[in-house]
mmCIF file of C-alpha atoms in Angstrom:
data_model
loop_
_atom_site.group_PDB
_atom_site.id
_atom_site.type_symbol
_atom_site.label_atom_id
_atom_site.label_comp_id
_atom_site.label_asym_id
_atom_site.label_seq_id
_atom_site.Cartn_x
_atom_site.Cartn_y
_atom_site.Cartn_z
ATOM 1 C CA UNK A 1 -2.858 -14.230 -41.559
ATOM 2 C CA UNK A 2 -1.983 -17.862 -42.535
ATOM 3 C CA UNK A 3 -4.298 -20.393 -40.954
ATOM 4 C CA UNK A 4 -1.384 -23.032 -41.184
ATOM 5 C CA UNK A 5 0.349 -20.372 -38.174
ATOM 6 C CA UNK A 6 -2.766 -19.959 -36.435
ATOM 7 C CA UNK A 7 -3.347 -23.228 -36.095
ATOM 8 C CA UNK A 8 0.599 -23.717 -34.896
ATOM 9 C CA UNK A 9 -0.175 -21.753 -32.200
ATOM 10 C CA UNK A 10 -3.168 -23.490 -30.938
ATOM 11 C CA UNK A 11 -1.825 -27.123 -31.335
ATOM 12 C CA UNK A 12 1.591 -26.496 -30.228
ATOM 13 C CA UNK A 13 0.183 -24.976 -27.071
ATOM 14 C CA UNK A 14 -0.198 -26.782 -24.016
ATOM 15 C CA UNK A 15 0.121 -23.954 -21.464
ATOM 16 C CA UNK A 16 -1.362 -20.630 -22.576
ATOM 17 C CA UNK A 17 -1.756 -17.818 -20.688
ATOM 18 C CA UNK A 18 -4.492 -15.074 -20.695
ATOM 19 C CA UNK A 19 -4.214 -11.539 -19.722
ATOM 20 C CA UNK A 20 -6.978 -9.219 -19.135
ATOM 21 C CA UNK A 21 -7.235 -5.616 -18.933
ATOM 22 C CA UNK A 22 -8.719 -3.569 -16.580
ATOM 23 C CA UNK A 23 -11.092 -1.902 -18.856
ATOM 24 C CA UNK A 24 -12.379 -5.345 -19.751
ATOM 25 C CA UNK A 25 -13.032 -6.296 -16.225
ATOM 26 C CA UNK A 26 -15.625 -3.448 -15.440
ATOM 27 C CA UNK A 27 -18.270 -5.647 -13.652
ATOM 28 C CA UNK A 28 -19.326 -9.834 -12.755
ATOM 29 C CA UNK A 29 -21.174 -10.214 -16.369
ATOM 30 C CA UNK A 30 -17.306 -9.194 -18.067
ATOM 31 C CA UNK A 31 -15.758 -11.576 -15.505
ATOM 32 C CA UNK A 32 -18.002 -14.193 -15.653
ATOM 33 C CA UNK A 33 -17.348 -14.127 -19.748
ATOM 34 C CA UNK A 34 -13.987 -14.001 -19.751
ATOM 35 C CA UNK A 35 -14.109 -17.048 -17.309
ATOM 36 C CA UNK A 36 -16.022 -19.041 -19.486
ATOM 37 C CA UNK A 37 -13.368 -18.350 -22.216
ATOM 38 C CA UNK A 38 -10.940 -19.513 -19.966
ATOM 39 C CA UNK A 39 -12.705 -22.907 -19.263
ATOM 40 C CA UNK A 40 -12.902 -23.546 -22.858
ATOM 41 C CA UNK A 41 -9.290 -23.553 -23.563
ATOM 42 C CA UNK A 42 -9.299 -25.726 -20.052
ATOM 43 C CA UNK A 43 -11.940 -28.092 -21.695
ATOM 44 C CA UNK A 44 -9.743 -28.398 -24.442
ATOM 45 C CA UNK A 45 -6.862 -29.835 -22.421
ATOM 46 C CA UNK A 46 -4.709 -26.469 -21.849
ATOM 47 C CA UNK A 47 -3.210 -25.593 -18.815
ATOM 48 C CA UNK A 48 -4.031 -21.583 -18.254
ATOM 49 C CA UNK A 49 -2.682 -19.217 -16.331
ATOM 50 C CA UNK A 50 -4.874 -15.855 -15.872
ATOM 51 C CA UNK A 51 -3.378 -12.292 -15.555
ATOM 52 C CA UNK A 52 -5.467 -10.028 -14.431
ATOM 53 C CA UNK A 53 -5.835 -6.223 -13.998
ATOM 54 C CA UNK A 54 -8.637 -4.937 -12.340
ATOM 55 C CA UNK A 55 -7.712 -4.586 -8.427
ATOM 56 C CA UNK A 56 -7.509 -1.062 -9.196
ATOM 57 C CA UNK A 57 -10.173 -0.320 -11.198
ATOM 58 C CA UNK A 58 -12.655 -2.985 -9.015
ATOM 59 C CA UNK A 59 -10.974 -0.337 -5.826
ATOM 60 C CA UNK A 60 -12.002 2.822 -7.646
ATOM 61 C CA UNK A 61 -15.730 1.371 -8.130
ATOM 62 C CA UNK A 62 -16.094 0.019 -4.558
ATOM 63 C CA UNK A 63 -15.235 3.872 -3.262
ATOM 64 C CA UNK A 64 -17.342 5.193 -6.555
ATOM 65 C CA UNK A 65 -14.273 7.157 -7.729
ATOM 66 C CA UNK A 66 -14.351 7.681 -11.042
ATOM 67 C CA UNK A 67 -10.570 8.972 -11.895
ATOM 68 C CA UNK A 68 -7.269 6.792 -11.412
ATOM 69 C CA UNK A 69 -5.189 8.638 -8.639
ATOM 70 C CA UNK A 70 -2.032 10.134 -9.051
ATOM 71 C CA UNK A 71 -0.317 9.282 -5.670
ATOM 72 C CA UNK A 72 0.935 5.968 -5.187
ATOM 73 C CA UNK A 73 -0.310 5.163 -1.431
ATOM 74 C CA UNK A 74 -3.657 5.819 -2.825
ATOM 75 C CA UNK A 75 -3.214 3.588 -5.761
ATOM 76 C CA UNK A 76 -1.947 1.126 -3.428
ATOM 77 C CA UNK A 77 -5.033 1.579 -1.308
ATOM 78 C CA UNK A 78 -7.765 1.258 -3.492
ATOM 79 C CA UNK A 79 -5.497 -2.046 -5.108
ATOM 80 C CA UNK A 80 -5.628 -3.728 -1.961
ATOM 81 C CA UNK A 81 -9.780 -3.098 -1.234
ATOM 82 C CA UNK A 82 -10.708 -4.394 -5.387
ATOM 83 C CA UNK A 83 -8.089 -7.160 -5.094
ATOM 84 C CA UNK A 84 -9.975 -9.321 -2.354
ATOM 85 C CA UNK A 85 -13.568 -8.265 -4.245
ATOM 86 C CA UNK A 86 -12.055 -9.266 -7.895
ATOM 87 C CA UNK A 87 -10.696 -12.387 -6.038
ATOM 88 C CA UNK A 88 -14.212 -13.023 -4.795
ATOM 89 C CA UNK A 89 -16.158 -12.472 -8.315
ATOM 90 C CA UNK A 90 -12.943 -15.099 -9.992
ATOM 91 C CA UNK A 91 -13.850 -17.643 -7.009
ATOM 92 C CA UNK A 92 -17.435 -17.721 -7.868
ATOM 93 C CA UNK A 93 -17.300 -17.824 -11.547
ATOM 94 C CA UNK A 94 -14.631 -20.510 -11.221
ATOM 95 C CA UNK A 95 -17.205 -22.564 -9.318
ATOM 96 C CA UNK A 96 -19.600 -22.593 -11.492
ATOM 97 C CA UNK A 97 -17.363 -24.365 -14.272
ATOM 98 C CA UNK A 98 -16.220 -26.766 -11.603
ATOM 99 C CA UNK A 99 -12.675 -26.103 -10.887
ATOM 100 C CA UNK A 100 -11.310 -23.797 -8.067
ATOM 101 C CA UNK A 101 -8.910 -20.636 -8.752
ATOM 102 C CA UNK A 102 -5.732 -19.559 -6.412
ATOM 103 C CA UNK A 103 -4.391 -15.897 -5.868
ATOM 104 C CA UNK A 104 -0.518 -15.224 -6.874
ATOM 105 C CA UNK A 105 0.435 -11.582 -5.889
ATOM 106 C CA UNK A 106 4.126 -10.886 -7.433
ATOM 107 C CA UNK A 107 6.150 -7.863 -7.599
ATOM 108 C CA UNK A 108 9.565 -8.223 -9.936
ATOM 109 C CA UNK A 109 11.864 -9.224 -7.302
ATOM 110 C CA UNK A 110 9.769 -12.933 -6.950
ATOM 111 C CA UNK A 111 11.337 -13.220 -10.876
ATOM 112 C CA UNK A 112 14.819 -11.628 -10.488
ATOM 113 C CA UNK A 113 16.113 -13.557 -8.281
ATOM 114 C CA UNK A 114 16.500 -17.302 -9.398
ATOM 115 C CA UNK A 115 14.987 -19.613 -6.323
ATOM 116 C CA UNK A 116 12.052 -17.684 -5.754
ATOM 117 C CA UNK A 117 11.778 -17.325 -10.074
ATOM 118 C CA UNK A 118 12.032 -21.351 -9.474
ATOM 119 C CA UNK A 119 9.604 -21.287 -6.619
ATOM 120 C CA UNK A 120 6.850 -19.270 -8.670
ATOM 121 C CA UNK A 121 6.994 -22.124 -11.258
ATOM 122 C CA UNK A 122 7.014 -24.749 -9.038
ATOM 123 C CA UNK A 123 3.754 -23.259 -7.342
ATOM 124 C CA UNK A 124 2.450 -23.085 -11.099
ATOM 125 C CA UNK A 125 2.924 -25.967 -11.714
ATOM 126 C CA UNK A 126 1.595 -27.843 -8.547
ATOM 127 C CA UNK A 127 -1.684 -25.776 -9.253
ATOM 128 C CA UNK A 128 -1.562 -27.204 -12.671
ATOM 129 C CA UNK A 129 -1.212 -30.362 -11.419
ATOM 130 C CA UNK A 130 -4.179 -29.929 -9.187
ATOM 131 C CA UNK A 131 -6.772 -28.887 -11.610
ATOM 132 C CA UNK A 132 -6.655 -25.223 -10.424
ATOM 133 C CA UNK A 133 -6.411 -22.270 -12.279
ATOM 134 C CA UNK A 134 -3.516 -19.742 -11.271
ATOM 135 C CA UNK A 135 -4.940 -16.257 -10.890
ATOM 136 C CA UNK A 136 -1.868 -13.859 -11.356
ATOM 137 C CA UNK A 137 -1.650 -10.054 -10.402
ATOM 138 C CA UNK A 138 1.158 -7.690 -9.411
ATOM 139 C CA UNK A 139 1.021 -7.162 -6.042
ATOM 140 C CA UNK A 140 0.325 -3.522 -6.197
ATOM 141 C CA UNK A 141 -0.109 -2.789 -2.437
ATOM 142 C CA UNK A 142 4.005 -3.702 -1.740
ATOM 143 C CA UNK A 143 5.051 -2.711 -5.272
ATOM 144 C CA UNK A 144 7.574 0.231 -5.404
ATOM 145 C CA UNK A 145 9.078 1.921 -8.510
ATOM 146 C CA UNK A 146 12.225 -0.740 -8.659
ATOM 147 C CA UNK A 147 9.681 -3.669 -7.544
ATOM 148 C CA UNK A 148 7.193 -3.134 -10.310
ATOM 149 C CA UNK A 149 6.537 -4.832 -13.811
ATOM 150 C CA UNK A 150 5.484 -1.793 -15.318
ATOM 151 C CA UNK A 151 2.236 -2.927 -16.397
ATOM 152 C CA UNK A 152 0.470 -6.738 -16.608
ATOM 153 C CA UNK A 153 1.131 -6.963 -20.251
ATOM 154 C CA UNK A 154 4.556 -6.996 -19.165
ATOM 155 C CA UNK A 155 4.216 -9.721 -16.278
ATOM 156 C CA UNK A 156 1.989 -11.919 -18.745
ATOM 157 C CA UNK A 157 5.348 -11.445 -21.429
ATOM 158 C CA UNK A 158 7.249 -12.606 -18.501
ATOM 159 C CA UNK A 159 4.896 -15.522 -16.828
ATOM 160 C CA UNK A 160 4.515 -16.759 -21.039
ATOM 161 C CA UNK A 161 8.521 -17.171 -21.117
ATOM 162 C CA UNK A 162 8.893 -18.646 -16.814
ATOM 163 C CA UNK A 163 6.048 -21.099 -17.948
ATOM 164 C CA UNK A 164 7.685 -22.169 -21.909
ATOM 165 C CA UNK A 165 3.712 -21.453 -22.614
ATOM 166 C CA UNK A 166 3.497 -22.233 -26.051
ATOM 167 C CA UNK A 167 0.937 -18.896 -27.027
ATOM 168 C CA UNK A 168 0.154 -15.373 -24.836
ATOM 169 C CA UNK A 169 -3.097 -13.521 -25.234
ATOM 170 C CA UNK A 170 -3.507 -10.499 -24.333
ATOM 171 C CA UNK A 171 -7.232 -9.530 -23.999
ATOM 172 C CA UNK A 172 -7.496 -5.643 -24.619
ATOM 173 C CA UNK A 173 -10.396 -3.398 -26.003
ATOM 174 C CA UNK A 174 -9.444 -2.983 -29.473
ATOM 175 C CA UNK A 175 -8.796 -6.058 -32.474
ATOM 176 C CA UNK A 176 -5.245 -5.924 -32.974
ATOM 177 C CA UNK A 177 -2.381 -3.995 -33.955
ATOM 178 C CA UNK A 178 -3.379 -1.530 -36.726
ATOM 179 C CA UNK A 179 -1.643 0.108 -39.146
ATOM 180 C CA UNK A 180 -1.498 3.675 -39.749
ATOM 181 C CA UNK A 181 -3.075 5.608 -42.877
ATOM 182 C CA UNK A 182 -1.109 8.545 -44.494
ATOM 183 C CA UNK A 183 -3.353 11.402 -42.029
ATOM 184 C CA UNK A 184 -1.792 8.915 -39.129
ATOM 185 C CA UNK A 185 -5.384 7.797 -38.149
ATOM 186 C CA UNK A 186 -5.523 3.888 -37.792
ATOM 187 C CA UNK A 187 -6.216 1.780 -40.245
ATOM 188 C CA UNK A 188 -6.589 -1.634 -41.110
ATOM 189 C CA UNK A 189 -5.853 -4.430 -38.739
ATOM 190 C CA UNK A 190 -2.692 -6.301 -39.025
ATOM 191 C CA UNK A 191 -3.244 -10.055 -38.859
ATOM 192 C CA UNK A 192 -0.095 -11.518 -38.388
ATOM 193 C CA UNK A 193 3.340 -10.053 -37.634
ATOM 194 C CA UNK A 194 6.887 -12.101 -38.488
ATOM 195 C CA UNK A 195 9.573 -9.614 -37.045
ATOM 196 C CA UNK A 196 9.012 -6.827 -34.592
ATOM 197 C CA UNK A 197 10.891 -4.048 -36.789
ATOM 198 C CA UNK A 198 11.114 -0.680 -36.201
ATOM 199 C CA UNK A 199 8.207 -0.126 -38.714
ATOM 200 C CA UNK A 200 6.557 -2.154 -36.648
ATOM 201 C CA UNK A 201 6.841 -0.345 -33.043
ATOM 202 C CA UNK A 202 6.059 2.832 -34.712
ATOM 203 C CA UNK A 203 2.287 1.918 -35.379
ATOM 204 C CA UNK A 204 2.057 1.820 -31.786
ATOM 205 C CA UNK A 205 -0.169 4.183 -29.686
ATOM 206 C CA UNK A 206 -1.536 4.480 -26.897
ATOM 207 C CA UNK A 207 -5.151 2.641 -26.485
ATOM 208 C CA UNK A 208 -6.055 2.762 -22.686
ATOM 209 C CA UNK A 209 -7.636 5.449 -21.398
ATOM 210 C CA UNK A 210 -4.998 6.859 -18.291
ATOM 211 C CA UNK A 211 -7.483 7.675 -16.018
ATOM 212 C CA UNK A 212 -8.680 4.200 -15.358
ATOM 213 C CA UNK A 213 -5.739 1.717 -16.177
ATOM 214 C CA UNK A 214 -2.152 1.947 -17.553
ATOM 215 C CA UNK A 215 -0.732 0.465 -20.705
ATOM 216 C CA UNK A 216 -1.637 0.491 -24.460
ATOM 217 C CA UNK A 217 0.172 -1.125 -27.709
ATOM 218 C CA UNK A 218 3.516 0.118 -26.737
ATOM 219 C CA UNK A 219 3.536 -2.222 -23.590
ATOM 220 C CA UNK A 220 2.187 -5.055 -25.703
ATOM 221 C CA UNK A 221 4.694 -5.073 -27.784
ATOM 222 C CA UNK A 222 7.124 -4.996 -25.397
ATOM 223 C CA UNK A 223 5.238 -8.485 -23.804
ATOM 224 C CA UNK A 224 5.383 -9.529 -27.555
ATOM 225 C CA UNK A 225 9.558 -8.850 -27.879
ATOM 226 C CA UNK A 226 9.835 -10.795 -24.780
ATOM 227 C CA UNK A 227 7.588 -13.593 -25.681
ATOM 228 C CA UNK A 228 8.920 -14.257 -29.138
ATOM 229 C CA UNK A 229 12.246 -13.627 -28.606
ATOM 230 C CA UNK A 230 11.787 -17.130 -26.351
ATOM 231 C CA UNK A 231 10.544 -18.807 -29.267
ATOM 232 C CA UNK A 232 6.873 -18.327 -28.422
ATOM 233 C CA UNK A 233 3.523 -16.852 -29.861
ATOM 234 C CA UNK A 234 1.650 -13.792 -28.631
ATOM 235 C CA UNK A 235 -1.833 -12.783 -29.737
ATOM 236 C CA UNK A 236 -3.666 -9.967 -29.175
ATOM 237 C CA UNK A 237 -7.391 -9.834 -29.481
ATOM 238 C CA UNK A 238 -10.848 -7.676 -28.850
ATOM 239 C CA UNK A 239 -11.682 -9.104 -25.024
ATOM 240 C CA UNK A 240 -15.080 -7.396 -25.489
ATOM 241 C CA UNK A 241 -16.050 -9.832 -27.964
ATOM 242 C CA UNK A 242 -17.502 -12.759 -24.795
ATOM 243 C CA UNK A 243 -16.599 -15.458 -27.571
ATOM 244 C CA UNK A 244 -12.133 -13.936 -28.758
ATOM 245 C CA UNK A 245 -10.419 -17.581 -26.612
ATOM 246 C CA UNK A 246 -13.275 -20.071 -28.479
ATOM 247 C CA UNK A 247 -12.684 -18.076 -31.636
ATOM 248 C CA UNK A 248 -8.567 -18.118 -31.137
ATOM 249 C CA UNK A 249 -9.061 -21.721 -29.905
ATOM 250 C CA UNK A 250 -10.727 -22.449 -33.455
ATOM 251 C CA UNK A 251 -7.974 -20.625 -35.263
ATOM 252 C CA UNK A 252 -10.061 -17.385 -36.544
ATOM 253 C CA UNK A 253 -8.699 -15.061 -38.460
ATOM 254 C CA UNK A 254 -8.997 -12.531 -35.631
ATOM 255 C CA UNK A 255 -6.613 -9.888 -33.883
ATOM 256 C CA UNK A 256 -2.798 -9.974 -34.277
ATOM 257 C CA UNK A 257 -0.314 -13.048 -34.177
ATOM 258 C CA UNK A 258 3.127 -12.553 -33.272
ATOM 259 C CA UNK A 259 5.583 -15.360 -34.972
ATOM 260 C CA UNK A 260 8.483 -16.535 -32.492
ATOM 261 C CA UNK A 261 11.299 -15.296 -33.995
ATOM 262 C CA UNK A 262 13.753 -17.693 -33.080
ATOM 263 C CA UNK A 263 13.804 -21.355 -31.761
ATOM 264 C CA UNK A 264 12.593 -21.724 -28.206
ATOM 265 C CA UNK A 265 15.249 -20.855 -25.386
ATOM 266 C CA UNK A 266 15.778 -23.067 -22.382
ATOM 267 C CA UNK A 267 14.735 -22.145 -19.219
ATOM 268 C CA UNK A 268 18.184 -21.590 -17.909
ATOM 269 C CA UNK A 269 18.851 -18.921 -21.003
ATOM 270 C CA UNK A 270 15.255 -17.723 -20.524
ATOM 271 C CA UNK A 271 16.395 -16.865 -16.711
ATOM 272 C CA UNK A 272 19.576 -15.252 -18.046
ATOM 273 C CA UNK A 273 17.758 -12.921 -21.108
ATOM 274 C CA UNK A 274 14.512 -11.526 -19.259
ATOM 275 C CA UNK A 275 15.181 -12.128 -15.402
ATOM 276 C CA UNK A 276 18.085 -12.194 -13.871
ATOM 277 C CA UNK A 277 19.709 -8.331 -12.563
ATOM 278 C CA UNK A 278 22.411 -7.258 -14.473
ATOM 279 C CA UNK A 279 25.249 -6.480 -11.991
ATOM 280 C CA UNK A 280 28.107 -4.974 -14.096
ATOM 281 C CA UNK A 281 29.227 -4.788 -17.857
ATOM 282 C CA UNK A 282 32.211 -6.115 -20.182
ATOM 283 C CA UNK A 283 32.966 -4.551 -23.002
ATOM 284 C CA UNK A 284 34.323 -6.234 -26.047
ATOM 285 C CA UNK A 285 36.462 -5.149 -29.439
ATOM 286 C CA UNK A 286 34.914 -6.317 -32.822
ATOM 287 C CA UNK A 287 36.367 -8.993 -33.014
ATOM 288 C CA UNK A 288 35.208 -10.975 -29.821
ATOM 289 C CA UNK A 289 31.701 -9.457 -30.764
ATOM 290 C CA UNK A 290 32.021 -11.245 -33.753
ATOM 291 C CA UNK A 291 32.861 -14.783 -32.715
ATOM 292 C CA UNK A 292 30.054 -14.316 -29.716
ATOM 293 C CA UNK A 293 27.615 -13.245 -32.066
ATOM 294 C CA UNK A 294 28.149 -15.359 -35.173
ATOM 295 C CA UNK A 295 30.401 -18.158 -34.407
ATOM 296 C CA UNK A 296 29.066 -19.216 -31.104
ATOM 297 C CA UNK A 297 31.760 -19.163 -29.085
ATOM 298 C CA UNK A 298 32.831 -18.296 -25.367
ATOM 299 C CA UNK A 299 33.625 -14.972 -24.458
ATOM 300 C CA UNK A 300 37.468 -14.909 -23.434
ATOM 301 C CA UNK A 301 39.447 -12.493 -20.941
ATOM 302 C CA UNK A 302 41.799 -11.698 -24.730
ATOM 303 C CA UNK A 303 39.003 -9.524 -26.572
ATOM 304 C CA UNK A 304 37.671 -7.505 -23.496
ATOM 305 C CA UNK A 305 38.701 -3.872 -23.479
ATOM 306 C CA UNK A 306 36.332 -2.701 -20.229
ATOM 307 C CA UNK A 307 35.072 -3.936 -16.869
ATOM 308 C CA UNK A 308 32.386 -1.656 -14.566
ATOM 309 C CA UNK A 309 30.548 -2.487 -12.314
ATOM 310 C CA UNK A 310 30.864 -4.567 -8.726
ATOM 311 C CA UNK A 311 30.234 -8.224 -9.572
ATOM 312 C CA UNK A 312 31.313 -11.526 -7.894
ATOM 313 C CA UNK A 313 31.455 -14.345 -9.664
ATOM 314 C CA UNK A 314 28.402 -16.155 -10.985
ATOM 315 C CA UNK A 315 26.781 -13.061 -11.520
ATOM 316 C CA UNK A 316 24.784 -11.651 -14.315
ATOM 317 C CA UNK A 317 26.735 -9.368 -16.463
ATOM 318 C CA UNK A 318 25.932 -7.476 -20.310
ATOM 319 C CA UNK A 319 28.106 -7.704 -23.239
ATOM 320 C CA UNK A 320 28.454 -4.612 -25.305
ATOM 321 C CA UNK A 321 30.592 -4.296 -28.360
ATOM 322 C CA UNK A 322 33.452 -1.136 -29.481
ATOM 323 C CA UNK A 323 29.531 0.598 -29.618
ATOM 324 C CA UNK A 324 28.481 0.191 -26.225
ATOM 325 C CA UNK A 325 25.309 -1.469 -27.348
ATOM 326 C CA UNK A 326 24.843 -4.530 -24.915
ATOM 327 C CA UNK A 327 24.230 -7.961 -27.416
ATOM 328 C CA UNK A 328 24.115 -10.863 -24.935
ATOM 329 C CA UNK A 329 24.332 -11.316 -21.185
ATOM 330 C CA UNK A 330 26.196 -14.424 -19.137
ATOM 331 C CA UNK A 331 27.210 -15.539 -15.790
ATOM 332 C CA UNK A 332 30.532 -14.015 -15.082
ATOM 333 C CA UNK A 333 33.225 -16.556 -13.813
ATOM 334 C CA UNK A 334 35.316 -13.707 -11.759
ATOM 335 C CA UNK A 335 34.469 -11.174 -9.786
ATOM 336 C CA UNK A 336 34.987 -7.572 -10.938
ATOM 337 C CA UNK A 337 38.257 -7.000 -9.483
ATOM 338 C CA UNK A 338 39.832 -10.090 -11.074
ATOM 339 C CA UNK A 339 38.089 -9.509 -14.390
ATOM 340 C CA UNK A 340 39.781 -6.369 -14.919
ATOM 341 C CA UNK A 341 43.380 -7.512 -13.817
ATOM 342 C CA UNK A 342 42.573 -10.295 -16.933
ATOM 343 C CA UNK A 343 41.320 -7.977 -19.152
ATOM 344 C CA UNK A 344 42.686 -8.479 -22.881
ATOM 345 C CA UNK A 345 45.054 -11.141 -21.694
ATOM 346 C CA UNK A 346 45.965 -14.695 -23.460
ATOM 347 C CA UNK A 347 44.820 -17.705 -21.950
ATOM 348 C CA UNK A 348 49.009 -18.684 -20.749
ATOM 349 C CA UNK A 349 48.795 -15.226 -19.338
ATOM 350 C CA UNK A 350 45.702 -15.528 -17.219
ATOM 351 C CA UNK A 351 47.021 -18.692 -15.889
ATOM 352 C CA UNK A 352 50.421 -17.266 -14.821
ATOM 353 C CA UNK A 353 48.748 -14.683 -13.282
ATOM 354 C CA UNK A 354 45.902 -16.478 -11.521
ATOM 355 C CA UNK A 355 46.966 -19.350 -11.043
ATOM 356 C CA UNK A 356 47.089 -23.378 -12.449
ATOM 357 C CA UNK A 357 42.995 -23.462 -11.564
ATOM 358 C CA UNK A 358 41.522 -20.184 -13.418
ATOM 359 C CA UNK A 359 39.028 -20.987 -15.965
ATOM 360 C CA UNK A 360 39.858 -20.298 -19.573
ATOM 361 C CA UNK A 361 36.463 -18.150 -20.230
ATOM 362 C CA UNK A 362 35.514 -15.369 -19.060
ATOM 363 C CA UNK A 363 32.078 -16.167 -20.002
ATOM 364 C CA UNK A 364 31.422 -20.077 -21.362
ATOM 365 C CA UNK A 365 29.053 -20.190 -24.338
ATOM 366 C CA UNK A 366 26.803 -22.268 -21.935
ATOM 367 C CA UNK A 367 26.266 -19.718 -19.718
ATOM 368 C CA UNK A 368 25.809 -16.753 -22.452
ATOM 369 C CA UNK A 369 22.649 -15.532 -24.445
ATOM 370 C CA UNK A 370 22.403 -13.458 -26.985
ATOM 371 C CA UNK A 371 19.809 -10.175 -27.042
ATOM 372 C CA UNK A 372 17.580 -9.497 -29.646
#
């Protein structure tokens, strides 16, 4: 790993955020380490947000159960009795380092729609500005199946690209993506990774053990896809060693970096790729692929061959090539109905037919990202 990117990644960072797993959190002397982690990158002048497992787990000890329960009711139970007695231990710890800690409970619906996305951040950031430290969770006692993150490496991938924090760590109980020997046992630790390639995702494997949390190195990669496809770092790290965010904070040559892969997004593009709900699809020929993909251009009504879905205008819709692999996503500027009366039209045509005021693009290159 090159200390030059290491180092990147801790200077360019001015935000960071921290996730912890649940099998990290497993009683006050874990807590009260990873907290002191946490006011060391604080010391140094970062703003941190914390994600944290653990309501679950912190449920399952207060009731002494010892396995993770199928049903969801129970789940959410024992989530909402060890989320106000991990919120107790964080208060405490938080004390004793002299700044205070706040609760944020979110399900995906606070991210997928754009003024509460908006409202998160602001709350973020009037924490930030008053010295506290955000203390994220899903909100697992509310959360349904199309509520739900998946898993908190997920929502930290997320909070790292609403935020524009410079570097993600994700805290887990094992030091970094490894790769696989020829038996397909692990093998040696990967220190830094440039492009998430299909080589890549195959190394991972599950690492969490199912009956006490949910996750492993397929959902961290995932949080790493979304994080450096927004032009940011992740780095995952062994959370059982009580010294991983001084040791990342003095560039060590420890874990697994992630390398943005492409310049940072804006926030508005960052809304558009990994929050807002797709409501319908276009489908383009080759060549309007082509000048949306390469050239940079607008998406016209001329090179669309197919409209589904029920959209109005100003809505979220995916671009998929003669393949029907979606490449980008946009803000539609006509509703579904209208969109496929245009269809494949010139721009002469779509004003004779709409009218003197239509706009030109379907989609307008400001309004239009392109997936990785």
């Amino acid at each position: 790993m090159s200390v030059n990117n290491r180092r990147n990644a801790i200077d360019g960072s001015r935000q960071i955020i921290v996730k912890a797993g649940t099998r990290l959190l497993i009683d006050r002397k874990s807590i009260s380490n990873l907290v002191s982690g946490v006011a060391a990158l604080r010391k140094s002048g970062r703003q941190v947000l914390l994600v944290t497992s653990g309501a679950v787990g912190m449920g399952m000890e207060v009731l002494g159960l010892d396995r993770r329960p199928k049903q969801l009711a129970r789940k959410q139970a024992l989530a909402a009795v060890g989320q106000s007695e991990l919120m107790a231990i964080y208060s405490e710890e938080c004390r004793k380092h002299g700044f205070a800690c706040a609760q944020l409970l979110l399900t995906a619906g606070d991210l997928r729609q754009r003024s509460r996305y908006l409202n998160v951040m602001n709350c973020v950031n009037a924490l930030w500005a008053e010295n506290v430290l955000p203390i994220v969770n899903e909100n697992d006692p509310v959360s349904v199946d199309e509520l739900k993150f998946g898993d908190n490496d997920t929502l930290a991938g997320l909070l790292g690209s609403l935020t524009g924090a410079g570097l993600t760590i994700l805290l887990t109980t094992v030091d970094g993506l490894r790769d696989r020997n020829a038996d397909g046992s692990l093998g040696e630790r990967i220190p830094e990774v440039a492009k998430l390639s299909d080589a890549v995702y195959k190394l991972a494997g599950g690492t969490d053990d199912a009956n006490f949390s949910i996750g492993g190195m397929e959902s961290k990669l995932r949080a790493a896809n979304i994080v450096t496809s927004a032009g940011e770092y992740l780095w995952i790290a062994d959370g059982r060693d009580s010294n991983v965010l001084q040791n990342i904070l003095d560039a060590k040559d420890i874990g697994t970096l992630f390398l943005p892969s492409q310049n940072r997004l804006s926030g508005h593009k960052r809304f558009l790729t990994f929050f807002s709900k797709v409501s319908g699809k276009i489908t383009v020929d080759a060549g309007a692929a082509e000048a949306v993909r390469k050239n940079g251009k607008s998406l016209l009504p001329s090179g669309v061959t197919a409209v589904s879905g029920d959209f109005k205008r100003g809505d979220t819709v995916e671009i998929s090539g003669p393949d029907g692999v979606p490449f980008a996503r946009g803000l539609i500027n006509y509703p579904a109905a209208d969109a496929s009366r245009i269809m494949g039209l010139q721009s002469a045509e779509v004003t004779s037919l709409l009218g003197t005021s239509s706009e030109s693009e379907l989609i307008h290159r400001d309004h239009l990202t392109l997936l990785q």
